[in-house]
XYZ file of C-alpha atoms in Angstrom:
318
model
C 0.000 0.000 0.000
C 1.099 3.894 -0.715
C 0.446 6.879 0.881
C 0.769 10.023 -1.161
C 1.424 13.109 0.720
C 0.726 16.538 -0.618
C 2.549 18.823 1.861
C 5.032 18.747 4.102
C 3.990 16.812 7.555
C 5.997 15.856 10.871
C 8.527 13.488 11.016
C 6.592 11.263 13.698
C 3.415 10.777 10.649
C 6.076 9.475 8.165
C 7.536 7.043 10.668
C 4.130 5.833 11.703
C 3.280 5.325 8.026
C 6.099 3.183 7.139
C 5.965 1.137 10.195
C 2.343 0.336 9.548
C 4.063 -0.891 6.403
C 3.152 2.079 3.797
C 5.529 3.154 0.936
C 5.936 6.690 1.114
C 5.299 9.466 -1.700
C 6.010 12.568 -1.182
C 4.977 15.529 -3.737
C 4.284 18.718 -2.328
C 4.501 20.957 -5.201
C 3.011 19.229 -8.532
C 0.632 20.495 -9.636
C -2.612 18.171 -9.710
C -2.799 17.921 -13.616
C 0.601 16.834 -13.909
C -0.236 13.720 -11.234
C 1.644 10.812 -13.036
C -1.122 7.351 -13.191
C 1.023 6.190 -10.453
C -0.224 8.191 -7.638
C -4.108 7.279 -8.303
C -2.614 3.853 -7.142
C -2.660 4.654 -3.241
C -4.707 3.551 -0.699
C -3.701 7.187 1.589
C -3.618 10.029 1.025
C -2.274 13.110 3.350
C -2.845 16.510 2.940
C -2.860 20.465 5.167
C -4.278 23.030 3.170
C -2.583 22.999 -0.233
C -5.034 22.315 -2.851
C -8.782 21.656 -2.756
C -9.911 18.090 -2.616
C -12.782 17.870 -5.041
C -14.744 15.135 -6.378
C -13.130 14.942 -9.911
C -9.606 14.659 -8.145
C -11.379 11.760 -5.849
C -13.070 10.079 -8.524
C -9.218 9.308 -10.236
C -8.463 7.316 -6.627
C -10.068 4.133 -6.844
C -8.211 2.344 -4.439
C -8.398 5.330 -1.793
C -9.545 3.955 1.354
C -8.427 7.266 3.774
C -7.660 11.000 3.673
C -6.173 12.428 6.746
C -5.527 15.993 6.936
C -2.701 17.507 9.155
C -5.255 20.248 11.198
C -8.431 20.717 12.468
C -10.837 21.438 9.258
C -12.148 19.392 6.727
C -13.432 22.183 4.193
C -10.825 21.632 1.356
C -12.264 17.984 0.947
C -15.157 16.995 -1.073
C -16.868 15.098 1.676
C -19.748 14.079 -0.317
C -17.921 12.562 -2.797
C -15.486 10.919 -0.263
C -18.336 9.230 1.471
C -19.861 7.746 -1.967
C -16.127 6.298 -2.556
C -16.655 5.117 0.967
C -13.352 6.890 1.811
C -12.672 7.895 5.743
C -12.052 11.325 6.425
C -9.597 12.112 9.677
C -8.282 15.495 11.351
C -6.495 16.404 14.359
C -8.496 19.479 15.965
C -7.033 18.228 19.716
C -3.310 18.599 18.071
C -3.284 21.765 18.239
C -6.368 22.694 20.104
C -3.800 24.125 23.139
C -2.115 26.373 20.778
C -5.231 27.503 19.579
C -6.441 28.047 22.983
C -3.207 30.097 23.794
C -2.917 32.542 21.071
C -6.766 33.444 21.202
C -5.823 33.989 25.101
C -3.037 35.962 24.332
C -4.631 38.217 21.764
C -7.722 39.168 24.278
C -5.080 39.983 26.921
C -2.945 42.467 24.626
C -6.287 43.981 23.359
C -7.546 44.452 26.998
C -4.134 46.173 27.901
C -3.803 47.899 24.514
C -0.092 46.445 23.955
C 0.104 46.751 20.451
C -0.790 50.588 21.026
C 1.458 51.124 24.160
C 4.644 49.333 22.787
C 4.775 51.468 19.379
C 4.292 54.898 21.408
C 6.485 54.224 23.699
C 8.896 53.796 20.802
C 7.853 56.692 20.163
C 9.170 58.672 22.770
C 5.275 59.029 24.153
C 4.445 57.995 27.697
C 1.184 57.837 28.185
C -0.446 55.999 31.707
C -3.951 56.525 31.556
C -4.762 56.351 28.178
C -3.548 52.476 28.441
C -5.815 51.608 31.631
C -5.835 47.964 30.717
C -8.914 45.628 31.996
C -8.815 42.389 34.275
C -9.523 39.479 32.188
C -11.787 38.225 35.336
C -13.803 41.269 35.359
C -15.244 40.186 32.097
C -17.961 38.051 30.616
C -16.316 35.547 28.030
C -18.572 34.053 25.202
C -17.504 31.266 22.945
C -19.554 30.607 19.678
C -19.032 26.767 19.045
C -18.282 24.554 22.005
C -15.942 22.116 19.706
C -12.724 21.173 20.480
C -11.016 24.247 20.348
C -13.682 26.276 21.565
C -14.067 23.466 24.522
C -10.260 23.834 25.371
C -9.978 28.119 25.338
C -13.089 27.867 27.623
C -11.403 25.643 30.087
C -8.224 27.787 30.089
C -10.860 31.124 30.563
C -12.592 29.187 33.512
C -9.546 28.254 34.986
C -8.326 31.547 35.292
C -11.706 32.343 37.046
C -13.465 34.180 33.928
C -17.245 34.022 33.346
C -17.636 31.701 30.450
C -20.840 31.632 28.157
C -21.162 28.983 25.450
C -23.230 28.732 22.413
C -22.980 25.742 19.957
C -26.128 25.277 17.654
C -25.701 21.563 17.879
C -24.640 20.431 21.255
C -26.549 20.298 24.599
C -25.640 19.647 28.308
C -22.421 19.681 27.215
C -20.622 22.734 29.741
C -18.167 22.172 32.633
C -18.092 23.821 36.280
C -19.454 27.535 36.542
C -19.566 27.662 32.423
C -23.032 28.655 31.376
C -24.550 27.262 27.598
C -27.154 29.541 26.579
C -28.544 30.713 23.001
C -26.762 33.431 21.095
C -29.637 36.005 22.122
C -28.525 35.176 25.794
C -24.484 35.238 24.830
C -24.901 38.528 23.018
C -26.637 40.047 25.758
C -24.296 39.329 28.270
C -20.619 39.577 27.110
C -18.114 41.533 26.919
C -15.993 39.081 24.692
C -16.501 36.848 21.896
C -14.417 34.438 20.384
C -15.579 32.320 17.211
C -14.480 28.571 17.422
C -16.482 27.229 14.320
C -16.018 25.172 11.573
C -16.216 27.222 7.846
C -19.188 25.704 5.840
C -21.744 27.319 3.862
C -23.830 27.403 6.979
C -20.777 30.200 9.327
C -19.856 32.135 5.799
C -20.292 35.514 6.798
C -21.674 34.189 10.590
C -20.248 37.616 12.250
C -21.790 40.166 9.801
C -23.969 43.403 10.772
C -26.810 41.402 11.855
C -24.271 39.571 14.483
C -22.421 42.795 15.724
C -25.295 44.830 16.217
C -27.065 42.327 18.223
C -24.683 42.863 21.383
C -26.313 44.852 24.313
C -22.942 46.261 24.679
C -19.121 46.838 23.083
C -17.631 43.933 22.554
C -13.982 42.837 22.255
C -14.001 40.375 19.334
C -11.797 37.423 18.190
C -11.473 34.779 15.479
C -8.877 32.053 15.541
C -11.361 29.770 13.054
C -12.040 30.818 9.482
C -11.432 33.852 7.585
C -14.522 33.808 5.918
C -16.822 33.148 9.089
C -16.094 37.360 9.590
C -17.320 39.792 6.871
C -14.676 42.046 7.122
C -16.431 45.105 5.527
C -19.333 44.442 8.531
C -16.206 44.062 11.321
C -14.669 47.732 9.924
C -18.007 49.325 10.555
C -18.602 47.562 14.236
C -14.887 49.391 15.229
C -15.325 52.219 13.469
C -19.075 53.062 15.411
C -17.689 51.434 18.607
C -19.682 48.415 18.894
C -16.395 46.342 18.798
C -13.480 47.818 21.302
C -10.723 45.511 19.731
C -10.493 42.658 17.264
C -7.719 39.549 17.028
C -7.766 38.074 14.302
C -5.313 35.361 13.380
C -7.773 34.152 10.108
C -8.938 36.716 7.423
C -11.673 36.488 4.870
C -8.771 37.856 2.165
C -6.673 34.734 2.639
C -5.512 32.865 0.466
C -7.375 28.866 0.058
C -3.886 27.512 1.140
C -3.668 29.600 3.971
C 0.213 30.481 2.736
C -0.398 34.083 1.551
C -2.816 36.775 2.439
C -4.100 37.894 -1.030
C -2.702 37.025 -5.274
C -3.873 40.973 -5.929
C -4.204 44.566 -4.506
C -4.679 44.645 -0.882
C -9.158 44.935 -0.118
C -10.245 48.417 0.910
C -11.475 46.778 4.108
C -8.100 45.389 5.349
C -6.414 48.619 4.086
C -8.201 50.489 6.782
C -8.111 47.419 9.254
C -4.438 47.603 9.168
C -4.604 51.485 9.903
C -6.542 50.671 13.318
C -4.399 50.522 16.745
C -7.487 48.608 18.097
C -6.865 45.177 15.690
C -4.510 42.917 16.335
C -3.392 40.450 13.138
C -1.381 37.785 12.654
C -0.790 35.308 9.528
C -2.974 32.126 10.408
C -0.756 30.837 13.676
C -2.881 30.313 15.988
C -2.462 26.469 15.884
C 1.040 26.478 14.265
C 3.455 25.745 17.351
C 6.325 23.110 17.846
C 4.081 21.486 19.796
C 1.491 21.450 18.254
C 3.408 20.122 14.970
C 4.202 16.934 16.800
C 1.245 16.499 18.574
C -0.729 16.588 14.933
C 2.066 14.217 13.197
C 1.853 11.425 16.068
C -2.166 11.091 16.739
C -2.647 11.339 12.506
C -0.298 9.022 11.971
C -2.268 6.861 15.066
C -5.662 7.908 13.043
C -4.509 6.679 9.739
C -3.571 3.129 10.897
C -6.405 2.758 13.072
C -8.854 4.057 9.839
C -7.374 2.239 7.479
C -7.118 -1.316 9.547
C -10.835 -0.824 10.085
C -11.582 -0.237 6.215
C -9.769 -3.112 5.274
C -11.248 -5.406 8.276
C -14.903 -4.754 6.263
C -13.326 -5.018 2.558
């Protein structure tokens, strides 16, 4: 059996591969019309965010028994297709569900002590005291829009640190821990004082945080979005900071980005990041949030795990 794999992964997923007695091939460049007949031979496949999986590209794989993707979404996969070739689909949300966890943290605590702001004017020669008067993370109301994995794990790292927690996840119940409280997103919105989005991208969350979301707070919000770009109209974001509905946004995902996650945007930069960019208030970085050494091996080990256990299972029933 052969595993192809389409971008570069962590030494501990190759090892597991070949001990589970898979031959190895490794392409993470070609481009997918120049696939030689040999690769539609193998039985894995392995893949982050390079390409988009579609159901043409599937349909050339007739021996493909599992796809296992090195992060925490499945969007760039044709699922339906995939489950009518009876293929198993795997990700690794808990690999680097800490990290994830971590960097939102770390972006609501430089927001609520404007450290962004304070380290540039400072650089500046300006010294300026009470203009920075940060905010107490444990004075505030959290709220986390899907209790998933990662929204599961930044909750418990909130709660732990003695923060008011609110949850909201369309399709879970019962499912909060200790002093958390799950409510609806009327409930969320009218408490908080921070939200963070923790959802899967699907046709369902495009454009989830758009006017309609940010004017349904009872009061300024700090916002973040570790998840998907795409979940936050940008244009509708702009106009929440710019009338002061939204204090301060992190966002470590933008709705510019490119499919592969590897560059921000292929032409001129959007008039709505332009004048993000210009804002002291928004904190961005380039899709990170999950991207840690640990996190690196912790996703290469439990695939690898995934991949073995999948595929022994698929070939138990063939």
């Amino acid at each position: 059996m052969k595993a192809l794999l389409l971008d570069d992964t962590h030494p501990f997923l190759e090892e597991a591969l070949i001990q589970g007695g898979l031959e190895l091939i490794r392409d993470y460049t070609r481009p997918l019309l120049d696939f030689p007949v040999s690769y539609f031979e193998c039985t894995v496949l392995v893949i982050r965010s390079r390409m988009p999986i579609n159901a043409k590209f599937l349909s050339q794989f007739p021996h493909l028994k599992v796809i296992g993707r090195m992060g925490a979404g499945l969007e760039n996969i044709d699922l339906s297709q995939a489950k009518l070739q009876g293929i198993t689909c795997i990700r690794v949300p808990e690999g680097n569900s800490r990290a994830v966890a971590e960097h939102a943290l770390a972006m609501l605590l430089s927001a609520l002590n404007h450290l962004p702001r304070a380290g540039v004017e400072v650089r500046k020669g300006i010294w300026l005291r009470e203009e920075n008067k940060g905010r107490e993370i444990h004075a505030l109301k959290v709220g986390i829009i899907g209790y998933g994995v990662m929204g599961a794990e930044f909750a418990r790292l909130l709660h732990a640190m003695g923060v008011q927690v609110y949850t909201y996840d369309k399709y879970r119940f019962d499912y909060t821990e200790g002093t958390m409280i799950e409510c609806s997103l009327e409930t969320l919105q009218a408490e908080v004082d921070v939200v963070s989005i923790h959802l899967p991208y699907n046709n369902e969350t495009h454009y989830f945080a758009d006017e309609v979301f940010f004017n349904g707070f009872a009061k300024p919000v700090h916002f973040i979005n570790t998840a998907r770009g795409q979940i936050t109209n940008t244009t509708a974001l702009l106009a929440a900071l710019e009338s002061g509905l939204v204090l301060s946004a992190g966002l470590d995902v933008l709705e510019y980005e490119n499919s592969s996650f590897t560059s921000l945007f292929d032409a001129e930069l959007p008039v709505a990041l332009s004048a993000l960019l210009l804002l002291d208030n928004v904190i961005i970085t380039p899709h990170i949030a999950g991207w840690t050494q640990e996190s690196f091996e912790k996703m290469g080990r439990d695939l690898g795990a995934k991949i073995l256990a999948a595929l022994k299972t698929c070939l138990l029933y063939t």
